[in-house]
Amino acid sequence: MTEKTVTPTVNSAGYDVPPELRQSVAITTLDKIWNMGRRYSVWPMMFGLACCAIEMICTAASRYDLARFGMEVMRPSPRQSDLMIVSGTVTKKMIPQIVRLYNQMPEPKYVMAMGACASGGGPFKEGYNVVSGVDQYIPVDVYVPGCPPTPQALLHGLMKLQEKIDRESITKVRWYQKDEIPAIPVPILGPDIIDPRDNAAIREMASRKAAPAAPAAQPETAEAPAA
Ligand code: SF4
């Protein structure tokens, strides 16, 4: 009787799998397992700001079906959310609430700027009441262009986010490092929006304005010639 020869198999991670284990054991990396868990359970926060939010609602409805991404559970609390979809015009009145909600989300957390308004101000850019892009305050992972983006565009953005998650490593992502990540200072709404991170520059500018003006140079007078 001739013995069946089995060629050694090396899996994609580069490990030699013994023949008796090939049908029952899979070898992979911790990063792949970790990322797979996260990519299929990104729970978006349930909030919308303007017209783009209607497209986001359509995406979650039956025709487009967010459930196939494991994202159908839109959470009404930032404490249970992994993804903030900023869908609409970011006004100066709203940005303090957006930053506060972002700070309240547990890590790992992601942000998507949906539409021209959230990405850079859109048709209201430079308007008296509009922030020129939410990325001036919170870090954005994926930008979805359009005014408004279609549900298909939003789905494409969600797939891009999944690809980004696939490339992450738990040893390198910022939220698993030793140092604590400080919360983003919440902007203050006064007559205009104030970013507390600009406080030092604002103080310096104010002190320069308040400083007494240097005395004006006196015109030189010519000495009278001796008689
Ligand atoms: S990008 Fe266009 S559709 Fe979206 S919130 Fe702004 S104006 Fe509305």
Coordinates of N, CA and C and ligand atoms in Angstrom, one line a residue:
M1 N 0.8 -1.2 0.0 CA 0.0 0.0 0.0 C 0.9 1.2 0.0
T2 N 0.6 2.1 -0.9 CA 1.4 3.4 -0.9 C 0.8 4.4 -0.1
E3 N 1.7 5.1 0.6 CA 1.2 6.2 1.5 C 0.9 7.5 0.8
K4 N -0.2 8.1 1.1 CA -0.6 9.3 0.4 C 0.4 10.4 0.8
T5 N 1.0 11.1 -0.1 CA 1.9 12.2 0.2 C 1.1 13.5 0.2
V6 N 1.4 14.2 1.3 CA 0.7 15.5 1.5 C 1.7 16.6 1.4
T7 N 1.4 17.5 0.5 CA 2.4 18.6 0.3 C 2.1 19.7 1.4
P8 N 3.2 20.2 2.0 CA 3.0 21.1 3.1 C 2.3 22.4 2.6
T9 N 1.5 23.0 3.4 CA 0.7 24.1 3.1 C 1.2 25.3 3.9
V10 N 1.4 26.4 3.3 CA 1.7 27.6 4.0 C 0.6 28.6 3.8
N11 N 0.0 29.0 4.9 CA -1.2 29.9 4.7 C -0.7 31.3 4.4
S12 N -1.7 32.2 4.2 CA -1.4 33.6 3.7 C -0.6 34.3 4.8
A13 N -0.7 33.9 6.0 CA 0.1 34.6 7.1 C 1.6 34.1 7.1
G14 N 1.9 33.1 6.3 CA 3.2 32.5 6.2 C 3.5 31.4 7.2
Y15 N 2.4 30.8 7.8 CA 2.6 29.7 8.8 C 2.4 28.4 8.1
D16 N 3.2 27.4 8.5 CA 3.1 26.1 8.0 C 2.0 25.4 8.8
V17 N 0.9 25.0 8.1 CA -0.2 24.3 8.8 C 0.0 22.8 8.7
P18 N 0.1 22.1 9.8 CA 0.2 20.6 9.7 C -1.0 20.0 9.1
P19 N -0.9 18.9 8.3 CA -2.0 18.4 7.5 C -3.2 18.0 8.4
E20 N -3.0 17.5 9.6 CA -4.1 17.0 10.4 C -5.0 18.2 10.9
L21 N -4.4 19.4 10.8 CA -5.2 20.6 11.3 C -5.8 21.4 10.2
R22 N -5.5 21.1 8.9 CA -5.9 21.9 7.8 C -7.4 22.1 7.7
Q23 N -8.2 21.1 8.1 CA -9.7 21.3 8.0 C -10.3 21.9 9.2
S24 N -9.6 22.1 10.2 CA -10.2 22.6 11.5 C -9.6 23.8 12.1
V25 N -8.4 24.2 11.6 CA -7.8 25.3 12.2 C -7.5 26.4 11.2
A26 N -7.8 27.6 11.5 CA -7.4 28.8 10.7 C -6.4 29.6 11.4
I27 N -5.4 30.0 10.7 CA -4.4 30.9 11.4 C -4.4 32.3 10.7
T28 N -4.5 33.2 11.6 CA -4.6 34.6 11.1 C -3.9 35.5 12.1
T29 N -4.0 36.8 11.9 CA -3.3 37.7 12.8 C -4.4 38.3 13.7
L30 N -3.9 38.8 14.8 CA -4.8 39.4 15.8 C -5.5 40.7 15.2
D31 N -4.7 41.4 14.4 CA -5.2 42.6 13.8 C -6.4 42.3 12.9
K32 N -6.3 41.2 12.1 CA -7.4 40.8 11.2 C -8.7 40.5 11.9
I33 N -8.5 39.7 13.0 CA -9.7 39.4 13.8 C -10.3 40.6 14.4
W34 N -9.5 41.5 15.0 CA -9.9 42.7 15.6 C -10.6 43.6 14.6
N35 N -10.0 43.8 13.4 CA -10.6 44.7 12.4 C -11.9 44.1 11.9
M36 N -11.9 42.8 11.7 CA -13.1 42.2 11.2 C -14.3 42.5 12.1
G37 N -14.1 42.4 13.4 CA -15.1 42.6 14.4 C -15.6 44.1 14.3
R38 N -14.7 45.0 14.1 CA -15.1 46.4 14.1 C -15.7 46.8 12.7
R39 N -15.2 46.3 11.6 CA -15.7 46.7 10.3 C -17.2 46.3 10.1
Y40 N -17.6 45.2 10.8 CA -19.0 44.7 10.6 C -19.9 45.2 11.7
S41 N -19.5 46.0 12.5 CA -20.4 46.5 13.6 C -20.2 48.0 13.9
V42 N -20.0 48.7 12.8 CA -19.9 50.2 13.0 C -21.3 50.8 13.2
W43 N -21.6 51.2 14.4 CA -22.9 51.7 14.7 C -22.9 53.2 14.6
P44 N -23.6 53.8 13.6 CA -23.6 55.2 13.4 C -24.5 55.9 14.5
M45 N -24.2 57.1 14.8 CA -25.0 57.9 15.7 C -26.2 58.5 15.0
M46 N -27.4 58.5 15.6 CA -28.6 58.9 15.0 C -28.8 60.4 15.1
F47 N -28.2 61.2 14.2 CA -28.5 62.6 14.2 C -28.2 63.2 12.9
G48 N -28.9 64.2 12.5 CA -28.8 64.8 11.2 C -28.9 66.3 11.3
L49 N -28.3 67.0 10.4 CA -28.2 68.5 10.5 C -29.1 69.2 9.5
A50 N -29.1 68.7 8.3 CA -29.9 69.4 7.2 C -30.3 68.4 6.1
C51 N -30.4 68.9 4.9 CA -30.9 68.1 3.8 C -30.2 66.8 3.6
C52 N -28.9 66.8 3.8 CA -28.1 65.5 3.6 C -28.7 64.4 4.6
A53 N -29.2 64.8 5.7 CA -29.7 63.8 6.6 C -30.9 63.0 6.0
I54 N -31.6 63.6 5.1 CA -32.7 62.9 4.4 C -32.1 61.8 3.6
E55 N -31.0 62.0 2.9 CA -30.4 61.0 2.1 C -29.8 59.9 3.0
M56 N -29.4 60.3 4.2 CA -28.9 59.3 5.1 C -30.0 58.4 5.6
I57 N -31.2 59.0 5.9 CA -32.3 58.2 6.3 C -32.8 57.3 5.2
C58 N -32.7 57.7 3.9 CA -33.0 56.8 2.8 C -32.1 55.6 2.8
T59 N -30.8 55.9 3.0 CA -29.8 54.8 3.0 C -30.1 53.8 4.0
A60 N -30.7 54.2 5.1 CA -31.0 53.2 6.2 C -32.3 52.5 6.0
A61 N -33.1 53.0 5.0 CA -34.4 52.4 4.7 C -34.2 51.1 3.8
S62 N -35.4 50.5 3.5 CA -35.3 49.1 2.9 C -34.6 49.1 1.6
R63 N -34.7 50.1 0.8 CA -34.2 50.0 -0.6 C -32.7 49.8 -0.6
Y64 N -32.0 50.5 0.3 CA -30.5 50.4 0.2 C -29.9 49.5 1.3
D65 N -30.6 49.4 2.4 CA -30.3 48.3 3.4 C -28.9 48.4 4.0
L66 N -28.8 49.2 5.0 CA -27.5 49.3 5.7 C -27.2 48.1 6.5
A67 N -28.2 47.2 6.7 CA -28.0 46.0 7.5 C -26.9 45.1 7.0
R68 N -26.7 45.1 5.7 CA -25.7 44.2 5.2 C -24.3 44.6 5.6
F69 N -24.1 45.8 6.1 CA -22.8 46.3 6.6 C -22.7 46.1 8.1
G70 N -23.8 45.6 8.7 CA -23.8 45.6 10.2 C -24.0 46.9 10.8
M71 N -24.5 47.9 10.0 CA -24.5 49.3 10.5 C -26.0 49.8 10.7
E72 N -26.9 48.8 10.7 CA -28.3 49.3 10.7 C -28.8 49.8 12.1
V73 N -28.0 49.5 13.1 CA -28.4 50.0 14.4 C -27.9 51.4 14.6
M74 N -28.7 52.4 14.3 CA -28.3 53.8 14.6 C -28.6 54.1 16.0
R75 N -27.6 54.5 16.7 CA -27.8 54.6 18.2 C -28.2 56.0 18.6
P76 N -29.1 56.1 19.5 CA -29.6 57.5 19.9 C -28.7 58.1 21.0
S77 N -27.6 57.4 21.3 CA -26.7 57.9 22.4 C -25.2 57.8 21.9
P78 N -24.5 58.9 22.1 CA -23.1 58.9 21.7 C -22.3 57.8 22.4
R79 N -22.7 57.4 23.6 CA -22.0 56.4 24.4 C -22.0 55.0 23.7
Q80 N -22.9 54.8 22.8 CA -23.1 53.5 22.1 C -22.7 53.6 20.7
S81 N -22.1 54.7 20.2 CA -21.9 54.9 18.8 C -20.4 54.8 18.5
D82 N -20.1 54.3 17.3 CA -18.7 54.2 16.8 C -18.5 55.2 15.7
L83 N -19.5 55.6 15.0 CA -19.4 56.5 13.8 C -20.3 57.7 13.9
M84 N -19.7 58.9 13.7 CA -20.5 60.1 13.6 C -20.6 60.5 12.2
I85 N -21.8 60.4 11.6 CA -22.0 60.9 10.2 C -22.5 62.3 10.3
V86 N -21.7 63.2 9.9 CA -22.1 64.7 10.0 C -22.8 65.0 8.7
S87 N -24.1 64.9 8.7 CA -24.9 65.0 7.5 C -25.6 66.3 7.4
G88 N -25.0 67.3 6.9 CA -25.7 68.6 6.7 C -24.8 69.8 7.0
T89 N -25.4 70.9 7.0 CA -24.7 72.2 7.2 C -24.3 72.3 8.7
V90 N -23.1 72.6 8.9 CA -22.6 72.7 10.3 C -22.6 74.2 10.6
T91 N -23.6 74.6 11.4 CA -23.7 76.0 11.8 C -22.8 76.3 13.0
K92 N -22.6 77.6 13.2 CA -21.8 78.0 14.4 C -22.6 77.6 15.7
K93 N -23.9 77.7 15.6 CA -24.7 77.4 16.7 C -24.6 75.9 17.1
M94 N -24.4 75.0 16.1 CA -24.4 73.6 16.3 C -23.1 73.0 16.6
I95 N -22.0 73.6 16.2 CA -20.7 73.0 16.4 C -20.3 72.7 17.8
P96 N -20.7 73.5 18.8 CA -20.4 73.1 20.2 C -21.0 71.8 20.6
Q97 N -22.3 71.6 20.1 CA -23.0 70.3 20.4 C -22.3 69.1 19.7
I98 N -21.8 69.4 18.5 CA -21.2 68.3 17.7 C -19.9 67.9 18.4
V99 N -19.1 68.9 18.8 CA -17.8 68.5 19.5 C -18.1 67.8 20.8
R100 N -19.1 68.3 21.5 CA -19.4 67.6 22.8 C -19.8 66.2 22.6
L101 N -20.7 65.9 21.6 CA -21.1 64.6 21.3 C -19.9 63.7 20.9
Y102 N -19.0 64.3 20.1 CA -17.8 63.5 19.6 C -17.0 63.1 20.9
N103 N -16.8 64.1 21.8 CA -16.0 63.8 23.0 C -16.7 62.6 23.8
Q104 N -18.0 62.6 23.7 CA -18.7 61.6 24.6 C -18.7 60.2 23.9
M105 N -18.3 60.1 22.7 CA -18.2 58.8 22.0 C -17.0 58.0 22.5
P106 N -17.2 56.7 22.8 CA -16.1 55.9 23.2 C -15.2 55.5 22.0
E107 N -14.0 55.2 22.3 CA -13.1 54.8 21.2 C -13.1 53.3 21.0
P108 N -12.8 52.8 19.9 CA -12.5 53.5 18.6 C -13.7 54.3 18.0
K109 N -13.4 55.4 17.5 CA -14.6 56.2 16.9 C -14.1 56.8 15.6
Y110 N -15.1 57.0 14.7 CA -14.8 57.5 13.4 C -15.8 58.6 13.0
V111 N -15.4 59.5 12.1 CA -16.2 60.6 11.7 C -16.3 60.6 10.2
M112 N -17.5 60.8 9.7 CA -17.7 60.9 8.2 C -18.3 62.3 7.9
A113 N -17.7 63.0 7.0 CA -18.3 64.3 6.6 C -19.1 64.0 5.4
M114 N -20.4 64.1 5.6 CA -21.3 63.7 4.4 C -21.8 65.0 3.7
G115 N -21.4 65.2 2.5 CA -21.8 66.3 1.7 C -20.9 67.5 1.7
A116 N -21.2 68.4 0.8 CA -20.3 69.6 0.6 C -20.3 70.5 1.9
C117 N -21.5 70.6 2.5 CA -21.5 71.5 3.7 C -20.6 71.0 4.8
A118 N -20.8 69.7 5.2 CA -20.0 69.2 6.3 C -18.5 69.1 5.9
S119 N -18.2 68.9 4.6 CA -16.8 68.8 4.2 C -16.1 70.2 4.1
G120 N -16.8 71.2 3.7 CA -16.1 72.5 3.6 C -17.0 73.7 3.6
G121 N -18.2 73.6 4.0 CA -19.1 74.8 4.0 C -20.1 74.7 2.9
G122 N -19.8 74.1 1.8 CA -20.7 73.9 0.7 C -21.2 75.2 0.2
P123 N -22.5 75.3 -0.2 CA -23.0 76.5 -0.8 C -23.0 77.7 0.2
F124 N -22.9 77.4 1.5 CA -22.9 78.5 2.5 C -21.5 78.9 3.0
K125 N -20.5 78.4 2.3 CA -19.1 78.7 2.7 C -18.9 80.2 2.9
E126 N -18.2 80.5 4.0 CA -18.0 81.9 4.3 C -19.3 82.7 4.8
G127 N -20.4 81.9 4.9 CA -21.6 82.6 5.4 C -21.4 83.0 6.9
Y128 N -22.1 84.0 7.3 CA -21.9 84.5 8.7 C -22.2 83.5 9.8
N129 N -23.0 82.5 9.5 CA -23.4 81.5 10.5 C -22.9 80.1 10.3
V130 N -22.0 79.9 9.3 CA -21.6 78.5 9.0 C -20.1 78.3 9.1
V131 N -19.8 77.1 9.6 CA -18.4 76.6 9.8 C -18.0 76.1 8.5
S132 N -16.8 76.4 8.0 CA -16.3 76.0 6.7 C -15.7 74.6 6.8
G133 N -16.5 73.6 7.2 CA -16.0 72.2 7.3 C -15.9 71.8 8.8
V134 N -16.4 70.6 9.0 CA -16.4 70.1 10.4 C -15.0 69.7 10.8
D135 N -14.1 69.5 9.8 CA -12.8 69.1 10.1 C -11.9 70.2 10.8
Q136 N -12.5 71.4 10.9 CA -11.8 72.4 11.6 C -11.8 72.2 13.1
Y137 N -12.7 71.3 13.5 CA -12.9 71.0 15.0 C -12.6 69.6 15.3
I138 N -13.1 68.6 14.5 CA -12.9 67.2 14.9 C -12.3 66.5 13.7
P139 N -11.5 65.4 14.0 CA -10.8 64.7 12.9 C -11.8 63.9 12.0
V140 N -11.7 64.1 10.7 CA -12.6 63.4 9.8 C -11.9 62.2 9.1
D141 N -12.5 61.1 9.1 CA -11.9 59.9 8.5 C -12.3 59.8 7.0
V142 N -13.5 60.0 6.6 CA -14.0 59.9 5.3 C -14.8 61.1 4.9
Y143 N -14.5 61.6 3.7 CA -15.4 62.7 3.1 C -16.2 62.1 2.0
V144 N -17.5 62.4 2.0 CA -18.4 62.0 0.9 C -18.8 63.2 0.2
P145 N -18.4 63.4 -1.1 CA -18.7 64.6 -1.8 C -20.1 64.5 -2.3
G146 N -20.7 65.7 -2.7 CA -22.0 65.8 -3.3 C -22.9 66.8 -2.5
C147 N -23.9 67.3 -3.2 CA -24.8 68.2 -2.6 C -26.2 67.9 -3.1
P148 N -27.0 67.0 -2.5 CA -26.5 66.1 -1.5 C -25.9 64.8 -2.1
P149 N -25.1 64.1 -1.3 CA -24.6 62.8 -1.8 C -25.8 61.8 -1.9
T150 N -25.8 61.0 -2.9 CA -26.9 60.0 -3.0 C -26.7 58.9 -2.0
P151 N -27.7 58.1 -1.7 CA -27.5 56.9 -0.8 C -26.3 56.0 -1.3
Q152 N -26.2 55.9 -2.6 CA -25.1 55.1 -3.1 C -23.7 55.7 -2.7
A153 N -23.6 57.0 -2.8 CA -22.4 57.7 -2.4 C -22.1 57.4 -0.9
L154 N -23.1 57.5 -0.1 CA -22.9 57.3 1.3 C -22.5 55.8 1.6
L155 N -23.1 54.9 0.9 CA -22.7 53.5 1.0 C -21.2 53.3 0.6
H156 N -20.8 54.0 -0.5 CA -19.4 53.9 -0.9 C -18.5 54.5 0.2
G157 N -18.9 55.6 0.8 CA -18.1 56.1 1.9 C -18.0 55.2 3.0
L158 N -19.1 54.5 3.3 CA -19.1 53.5 4.4 C -18.1 52.3 4.1
M159 N -18.1 52.0 2.8 CA -17.1 50.9 2.4 C -15.7 51.4 2.5
K160 N -15.5 52.7 2.2 CA -14.2 53.2 2.3 C -13.7 53.2 3.8
L161 N -14.7 53.5 4.7 CA -14.4 53.4 6.1 C -14.0 52.0 6.5
Q162 N -14.7 51.0 6.0 CA -14.3 49.6 6.3 C -12.9 49.3 5.8
E163 N -12.6 49.8 4.6 CA -11.2 49.6 4.1 C -10.2 50.3 5.0
K164 N -10.5 51.4 5.5 CA -9.6 52.1 6.4 C -9.4 51.3 7.7
I165 N -10.5 50.8 8.2 CA -10.5 49.9 9.4 C -9.6 48.7 9.1
D166 N -9.7 48.1 7.9 CA -8.9 46.9 7.6 C -7.4 47.2 7.7
R167 N -7.0 48.4 7.4 CA -5.6 48.8 7.4 C -5.0 49.1 8.8
E168 N -5.9 49.2 9.8 CA -5.4 49.6 11.1 C -4.8 48.4 11.8
S169 N -3.9 48.8 12.8 CA -3.3 47.8 13.6 C -3.5 48.2 15.1
I170 N -3.9 47.3 15.9 CA -4.2 47.7 17.3 C -2.9 48.2 18.0
T171 N -1.8 47.9 17.5 CA -0.6 48.4 18.2 C -0.3 49.8 17.8
K172 N -0.9 50.3 16.7 CA -0.6 51.6 16.2 C -1.7 52.6 16.3
V173 N -2.9 52.2 16.4 CA -4.0 53.2 16.4 C -3.9 54.1 17.6
R174 N -4.3 55.3 17.5 CA -4.0 56.3 18.5 C -4.7 56.0 19.8
W175 N -5.9 55.3 19.8 CA -6.6 55.2 21.1 C -6.1 54.0 21.9
Y176 N -5.2 53.2 21.4 CA -4.6 52.2 22.3 C -3.2 52.5 22.7
Q177 N -2.8 53.7 22.6 CA -1.4 54.1 23.0 C -1.5 54.4 24.5
K178 N -0.3 54.6 25.1 CA -0.2 54.8 26.5 C -0.8 56.1 27.0
D179 N -0.5 57.1 26.2 CA -0.9 58.5 26.6 C -2.4 58.7 26.3
E180 N -3.0 59.3 27.2 CA -4.5 59.6 27.1 C -4.7 60.6 26.0
I181 N -5.7 60.5 25.2 CA -6.0 61.5 24.2 C -6.9 62.6 24.8
P182 N -6.4 63.8 24.9 CA -7.3 64.8 25.5 C -8.5 65.1 24.7
A183 N -9.6 65.5 25.4 CA -10.9 65.8 24.8 C -10.7 67.1 24.0
I184 N -11.4 67.2 22.9 CA -11.3 68.4 22.1 C -12.1 69.5 22.8
P185 N -11.4 70.7 23.0 CA -12.2 71.8 23.7 C -13.4 72.2 23.0
V186 N -14.5 72.3 23.7 CA -15.8 72.6 23.1 C -15.8 74.1 22.7
P187 N -16.1 74.4 21.5 CA -16.1 75.9 21.0 C -17.2 76.6 21.8
I188 N -16.9 77.9 21.9 CA -17.9 78.8 22.7 C -18.6 79.7 21.7
L189 N -19.9 79.7 21.8 CA -20.7 80.5 20.9 C -21.0 81.9 21.6
G190 N -20.4 82.9 21.1 CA -20.8 84.3 21.5 C -21.3 85.0 20.4
P191 N -20.9 86.3 20.2 CA -21.3 87.0 19.0 C -20.8 86.3 17.7
D192 N -19.7 85.6 17.9 CA -19.1 84.7 16.9 C -18.6 83.4 17.6
I193 N -18.2 82.4 16.8 CA -17.8 81.2 17.4 C -16.3 81.4 17.8
I194 N -16.0 80.9 19.0 CA -14.6 81.0 19.5 C -14.1 79.6 19.8
D195 N -12.9 79.3 19.2 CA -12.3 78.0 19.4 C -11.3 78.2 20.6
P196 N -11.5 77.5 21.7 CA -10.6 77.7 22.9 C -9.2 77.4 22.6
R197 N -8.9 76.6 21.5 CA -7.5 76.3 21.1 C -6.8 77.6 20.6
D198 N -7.6 78.6 20.2 CA -7.0 79.9 19.7 C -6.9 80.9 20.9
N199 N -7.1 80.5 22.1 CA -7.1 81.5 23.2 C -5.8 82.3 23.3
A200 N -4.7 81.6 23.2 CA -3.4 82.3 23.3 C -3.2 83.3 22.2
A201 N -3.6 83.0 21.0 CA -3.5 84.0 19.9 C -4.4 85.1 20.1
I202 N -5.6 84.8 20.6 CA -6.6 85.9 20.8 C -6.1 86.9 21.9
R203 N -5.6 86.3 23.0 CA -5.0 87.1 24.1 C -3.9 88.0 23.6
E204 N -3.0 87.4 22.8 CA -1.9 88.2 22.3 C -2.4 89.3 21.5
M205 N -3.4 89.1 20.6 CA -3.9 90.1 19.7 C -4.5 91.2 20.6
A206 N -5.3 90.8 21.6 CA -6.0 91.8 22.5 C -5.0 92.7 23.2
S207 N -3.9 92.0 23.7 CA -2.9 92.8 24.5 C -2.1 93.8 23.6
R208 N -2.0 93.4 22.3 CA -1.3 94.3 21.4 C -2.2 95.5 21.1
K209 N -3.5 95.3 21.0 CA -4.4 96.4 20.8 C -4.5 97.3 22.0
A210 N -4.4 96.7 23.2 CA -4.6 97.5 24.4 C -3.3 98.2 24.8
A211 N -2.2 97.9 24.2 CA -0.9 98.5 24.6 C -0.9 100.0 24.2
P212 N -0.4 100.9 25.1 CA -0.4 102.3 24.7 C 0.4 102.6 23.5
A213 N -0.1 103.5 22.6 CA 0.6 103.7 21.4 C 1.9 104.4 21.7
A214 N 3.0 104.1 20.9 CA 4.3 104.7 21.1 C 4.2 106.2 20.8
P215 N 4.9 107.1 21.6 CA 4.8 108.5 21.4 C 5.3 108.9 20.0
A216 N 4.6 109.9 19.4 CA 5.0 110.3 18.1 C 6.3 111.0 18.1
A217 N 7.1 110.7 17.1 CA 8.5 111.3 17.1 C 8.4 112.8 16.9
Q218 N 9.1 113.6 17.8 CA 9.1 115.1 17.7 C 9.9 115.5 16.5
P219 N 9.4 116.5 15.8 CA 10.2 117.0 14.7 C 11.5 117.8 15.2
E220 N 12.6 117.5 14.5 CA 13.8 118.2 15.0 C 13.8 119.7 14.7
T221 N 14.2 120.5 15.6 CA 14.2 121.9 15.4 C 15.7 122.4 15.1
A222 N 15.8 123.2 14.1 CA 17.2 123.6 13.8 C 17.6 124.7 14.7
E223 N 18.8 124.6 15.2 CA 19.3 125.7 16.2 C 19.5 127.0 15.5
A224 N 19.1 128.1 16.2 CA 19.2 129.4 15.6 C 20.6 129.8 15.5
P225 N 21.0 130.4 14.4 CA 22.4 130.8 14.1 C 22.8 131.9 15.1
A226 N 24.1 131.8 15.6 CA 24.6 132.8 16.6 C 24.6 134.2 15.9
A227 N 24.2 135.2 16.7 CA 24.2 136.6 16.1 C 25.6 137.1 16.0
Ligands
SF4_1 S1 -24.4 69.6 1.0 FE1 -26.2 70.3 -0.1 S2 -27.8 68.8 0.4 FE2 -26.2 68.6 2.0 S3 -26.8 69.9 3.7 FE3 -25.5 71.1 2.3 S4 -26.9 72.2 1.0 FE4 -28.0 70.5 1.9

